[in-house]
Every structure is written in structure tokens, then in C-alpha cells.
């Protein structure tokens, strides 16, 4: 590997304690055994359907999960352990989140002030606004006065102002027109080209493929495959995991074929491979939990993949 | 501008209708009360002859039909004459003037105290939801809000005035002193206990509302995002929490004026504080129609003004209303 891993997530599990009937306690595994890494200068897209735990992954990295969440596993930031103390120190500065929508901005605070944040300065804000082509008067607007395109640029500005090394974008494109979505993705691409590591959390596989370097395919709270974006372009045979293949076939221009069944509920996960109940190639080996292994330049979490 | 004028006119019309409605209801209630104003005036055991009583009734116009009496009062009111109080034998305007000032001081102090302390307690306990501090504040608020004002007033009197002797047991000035000789300090000394009593019940409502608002705000996405940007808990509360609860808190604070007015009637009676509240109960017990109507109108205006200010402030403070029309 030529470039260094900015973020390295190893065997991360996130669970919530739920109270059932009476005193019964239930552990809800929303993320299980997840491993993923983001390198300097690349966009890693984390793609998966809704409810697969993508946003929680972002919150886990930033250390802003609700207090009833339990986190297991290990996270490394630039080779150093990312514990809650480090998270507190780094978030908003070296690790930045770009949220989904203006709903994540304080509705009663002027945009300029919000981009500056608790410890930025006016000069930096003006420079960032200039960079993203935001007129000076925008800083005096309230979030509800922003247009869709302005909102995207303001949200990216909040991350850029702190000189972030790792940018986590949580579903940055839904509800946007194609042009605005493409411009937004263009911002992330140029940030990566400037040396940032970008983790792009999305369910828009199509858009992700156009801009990301690698794709981590998410299923039921874990990564089933990490593949280069070009593998998706090369066709179904270049892909490794049966779920990724099924995803590929389900894309509109690849035949639009859905597969049976649906993603298992976090409180009721299958014992072995999480995808086994829906897998057309399942064997006895699938009763055992598979683990992530390198395969043909990518990684896969399947006992049978070749 | 045209819009503003329209709004002002409609507000004015609503206010006048409210005043007319309240005065009618008050009038109906007083004339149908079993209290005979003449009995109340001369005293039940006096030996005033029937003839004299008839003269008084004739002089006060008690024998005229109710509708006529109401309209006489209304037409005099429009001319600026609120009539003469039959229990105080003074023009109603004069009584209202002096009493209103006393009540206003009392209510203003109580209003500020309950607003400031309620808000602070609410913010702190909301921010520390689930902590021991929060539990104590919550328990205290529930106890206070389920306790009647007059009872708290009596307890305070017993403790602070009778047992400890820190404060006078009543009135707004020392007994037997010329009003020109009363010092400001003495007035303040007399004001503390009733104002404190009156503010106590207000505190709990405001603290509980503020607490819930802070808890709601802390669950919002923008707080999560601010946290993701490295803001610590108290920075969050200072930058986003206070900003977002300020508007409902101010609305609540101005809307609480009506409760304050109700509370002041009880508190003033317990402390024999010569304000509008004690005058109201005196007027009610003596069937003093002109005074009671005057007080009713006065309190309607007061409460109406409170709600109006709340509405106006809401529009000024909330940018979504203030600037909503500007960019389209």
C-alpha cells in the first residue's frame, strides 16, 4: 500500500440495550464486526440500504453515539488509537462531519456564525465562502433561507473551515437535483484530491461509483465487500460477494433484477453469515460466521467467494 | 404599512369587544350575587331606618332596571367617569391609580423573580437530565405547583414573620406612620414576603417548561451536528440551547401574567397588602359594582397587554417570521 490509512476501523460492533417486557433486556446489534479503512486522498463510499447502520458508523467514529450505545472493537486514526478522549479533541477539527441537510443547522443562527462554529474566525469563513462561490451576503442568512445548492456548499464549508483530514459525509445527496448532487460530489472529489480522506456514506450507488475510489458494501450492519469502483464498471464477474453481485444486477442499467427477501432486523440476526438466508450460493460452510479476507485486490466477507 | 394598520385596528376592536364582554359578565355576576350593597355599606346590625335605606338605594340608582344601570355606567365610562366606589366613598379612578401602582410593583418583582429563577433552574436541570440535581428540582417544582399560593403565604408568614420575625406580618408600609415619612427601605421590606410568595408558584411552571424545552432541543439534529463539530455540552447549551428556547420562554413569561394577576388576589389578601387584588375581594364582598367593574377592566387591559407583547415579541425575535417574507 502506497498511501497511509487515515482511518482504520477494525472489528467494530455497536449495540444498544433495549428493554423488552418486564425486566427482560435485549441487545440490539446494529453494527457487527465491521472493518473498513480510508486512505489519504481517496473517497471511500460506504453503500448500503437504509437501516444497515451506515449513519451509526459515522456517529461511532465521531464518538457521538447516544449514551445507551455500547461500542466494541478498535479504531485507529493516523495509526493512533481513537478513544473517546481523542474523538473529543479531533471532532470538528481534523475529523469533520458533513450532514445530510440544513436540518442539521441551528434554525435560529445566522449561517456565517454557524460556519465559523465555536472556535473559527471570520477571515477563514470568508475565505471558505469564496472558495465555494458563496456570496458575502449568504453569511447573514438563516438556514431556512438557503437554496438547495447554497445549503450544500454551506454544509461543506463547515467541514473545510477546520482543515479536516478526514471528512465523513453522511448521505450528502438525497433530495437534490442531479446537477446539484453532482456539484456536491465534485466538492468531495476535489477535497480528496487535495489530500483529505473522505468517507462517503450513501445509498446512491450510481453516484458513488462515479466519484469514489473504492466502495464498501454494507449489509445488516457490516461490510460484506470492499471493491474498487472500477470493479463495478468491469461487470459482475469482477465483484466478489453474492450480495454485491445481486446489487449490481439490481441496478437499472444492469437488468434491474431484485432478489428475494429483505435485510434482517438488528434484533434478529442469523447465526452464521448474515446474508446466508437470501444467498443463492449458500452451503454448509455458511453456518459459520465468515470473516473479512483479501481477494483479487479487494476484500470479501464470504466463505465461498472466489 | 397598510398591513400593520389593519392589524392594529383589528387588535383594537378585539380589545374593545373583550372589555365590553368582561364588563357585562362582571356586572351580571355582581347584581345576581346575594350580597345587598346597602347591608354591606351600613353594616348588618346598624339601626338605619327603612326610609334611609330607600334613600340610599335611590341615590345609588339601585332601583333602576339592570340594563339601564349598565348603560348609565357605560356612557359615563366613555366620558371618562368610572363612578364612585360605594365602599371607599372615593372616585374609582383614584382608588385604581393608587392600588394599581402597589400591585404593579408587587407583580413586577414576582414576575422577574419567577422568570429568572424558573429559567435558570429549568436550563440547569434540563441540561443535567437524570442527575440528582435534576430530580431535586423536579420534585420541588411538583410540590410547589400543587401548593396553593395562599397556603404558602400563610406558611411564610408563620415562619418568617411570627417565628423568625424577619419581616412584617402585613401591609405595605409600617402601621401608624405618615405616608410622607415612609422610607423606600420600609416599602421594600414589606414587599419581600408577598413578592416571594407570589413568585414561588410561577417558578415551578416556568422551570418545568424550560426544562422540557431544553431536553427537546438537546435531541435535535442540529445539536448532534454541533457536537460532531466539537462543541462541548455547555457551549452547546449556550450557543444553541438558550437561543432556541428563548422564544417559547418569553412567550410563556408574558402569558403567565394572567396567572400572576389571579395569584396576586390571594397573596395580597394573606398579607393584607393594599393592592388591586385585595381591593377586588373587598369590592366583591361589599357588592361595590363600580369598583369591581373598574378592577375587572383594569386587569383585562393588563392581561391583554401581556399577551399582545408576547405576540409582538415572537414576531420580532423569530427570524423565520421576521424575515420569512423577504427572500421568498
PDB file of C-alpha atoms in Angstrom, chain A residues 59 62 64 88 91-93 95 97-99 103-109 113-118 141-142 144-145 158 161, chain B residues 221-232 235 239-241 243-245 247 317-324 326-327:
ATOM      1  CA  UNK A  59     -21.531   8.660  14.827  1.00  0.00           C
ATOM      2  CA  UNK A  62     -17.035  10.784  15.884  1.00  0.00           C
ATOM      3  CA  UNK A  64     -21.383  10.985  19.388  1.00  0.00           C
ATOM      4  CA  UNK A  88     -13.424  14.764  21.609  1.00  0.00           C
ATOM      5  CA  UNK A  91     -14.002  16.102  16.045  1.00  0.00           C
ATOM      6  CA  UNK A  92     -14.862  19.331  14.341  1.00  0.00           C
ATOM      7  CA  UNK A  93     -11.174  19.891  13.673  1.00  0.00           C
ATOM      8  CA  UNK A  95     -12.371  14.803  11.682  1.00  0.00           C
ATOM      9  CA  UNK A  97     -18.905  15.531   9.528  1.00  0.00           C
ATOM     10  CA  UNK A  98     -20.878  16.872   6.603  1.00  0.00           C
ATOM     11  CA  UNK A  99     -24.527  16.295   7.480  1.00  0.00           C
ATOM     12  CA  UNK A 103     -31.946  20.358   9.291  1.00  0.00           C
ATOM     13  CA  UNK A 104     -28.591  19.886  10.997  1.00  0.00           C
ATOM     14  CA  UNK A 105     -28.038  23.632  11.237  1.00  0.00           C
ATOM     15  CA  UNK A 106     -29.413  25.710  14.087  1.00  0.00           C
ATOM     16  CA  UNK A 107     -32.561  27.287  12.616  1.00  0.00           C
ATOM     17  CA  UNK A 108     -32.121  30.470  14.624  1.00  0.00           C
ATOM     18  CA  UNK A 109     -28.461  31.195  13.998  1.00  0.00           C
ATOM     19  CA  UNK A 113     -21.790  32.369  12.505  1.00  0.00           C
ATOM     20  CA  UNK A 114     -22.525  28.651  12.243  1.00  0.00           C
ATOM     21  CA  UNK A 115     -19.802  28.012   9.706  1.00  0.00           C
ATOM     22  CA  UNK A 116     -17.376  29.796  12.000  1.00  0.00           C
ATOM     23  CA  UNK A 117     -18.516  27.499  14.798  1.00  0.00           C
ATOM     24  CA  UNK A 118     -17.370  27.709  18.380  1.00  0.00           C
ATOM     25  CA  UNK A 141     -28.987  34.363   6.049  1.00  0.00           C
ATOM     26  CA  UNK A 142     -30.760  31.880   8.282  1.00  0.00           C
ATOM     27  CA  UNK A 144     -34.360  28.309   6.070  1.00  0.00           C
ATOM     28  CA  UNK A 145     -33.441  30.998   3.553  1.00  0.00           C
ATOM     29  CA  UNK A 158     -18.460  23.769   7.953  1.00  0.00           C
ATOM     30  CA  UNK A 161     -13.080  25.632   7.734  1.00  0.00           C
TER      31      UNK A 161
ATOM     32  CA  UNK B 221     -30.207  17.101  14.800  1.00  0.00           C
ATOM     33  CA  UNK B 222     -28.522  20.470  14.928  1.00  0.00           C
ATOM     34  CA  UNK B 223     -27.293  19.762  18.437  1.00  0.00           C
ATOM     35  CA  UNK B 224     -25.895  16.415  17.319  1.00  0.00           C
ATOM     36  CA  UNK B 225     -24.117  18.178  14.483  1.00  0.00           C
ATOM     37  CA  UNK B 226     -22.769  20.875  16.791  1.00  0.00           C
ATOM     38  CA  UNK B 227     -21.465  18.081  18.997  1.00  0.00           C
ATOM     39  CA  UNK B 228     -19.858  16.461  15.960  1.00  0.00           C
ATOM     40  CA  UNK B 229     -18.135  19.773  15.387  1.00  0.00           C
ATOM     41  CA  UNK B 230     -16.500  19.546  18.774  1.00  0.00           C
ATOM     42  CA  UNK B 231     -18.732  21.783  20.864  1.00  0.00           C
ATOM     43  CA  UNK B 232     -18.825  20.762  24.495  1.00  0.00           C
ATOM     44  CA  UNK B 235     -21.039  25.503  24.785  1.00  0.00           C
ATOM     45  CA  UNK B 239     -24.871  28.683  21.649  1.00  0.00           C
ATOM     46  CA  UNK B 240     -27.873  26.640  20.577  1.00  0.00           C
ATOM     47  CA  UNK B 241     -29.909  25.741  23.646  1.00  0.00           C
ATOM     48  CA  UNK B 243     -31.199  30.611  21.548  1.00  0.00           C
ATOM     49  CA  UNK B 244     -33.800  28.026  20.714  1.00  0.00           C
ATOM     50  CA  UNK B 245     -35.683  28.071  23.993  1.00  0.00           C
ATOM     51  CA  UNK B 247     -38.656  32.400  22.152  1.00  0.00           C
ATOM     52  CA  UNK B 317     -37.417  37.543  17.778  1.00  0.00           C
ATOM     53  CA  UNK B 318     -38.120  34.669  15.424  1.00  0.00           C
ATOM     54  CA  UNK B 319     -36.234  35.188  12.166  1.00  0.00           C
ATOM     55  CA  UNK B 320     -38.470  32.694  10.411  1.00  0.00           C
ATOM     56  CA  UNK B 321     -41.387  35.072  10.936  1.00  0.00           C
ATOM     57  CA  UNK B 322     -39.409  38.296  10.765  1.00  0.00           C
ATOM     58  CA  UNK B 323     -37.552  37.534   7.551  1.00  0.00           C
ATOM     59  CA  UNK B 324     -39.822  34.903   6.095  1.00  0.00           C
ATOM     60  CA  UNK B 326     -38.042  38.900   2.428  1.00  0.00           C
ATOM     61  CA  UNK B 327     -36.389  36.329   0.180  1.00  0.00           C
TER      62      UNK B 327
END
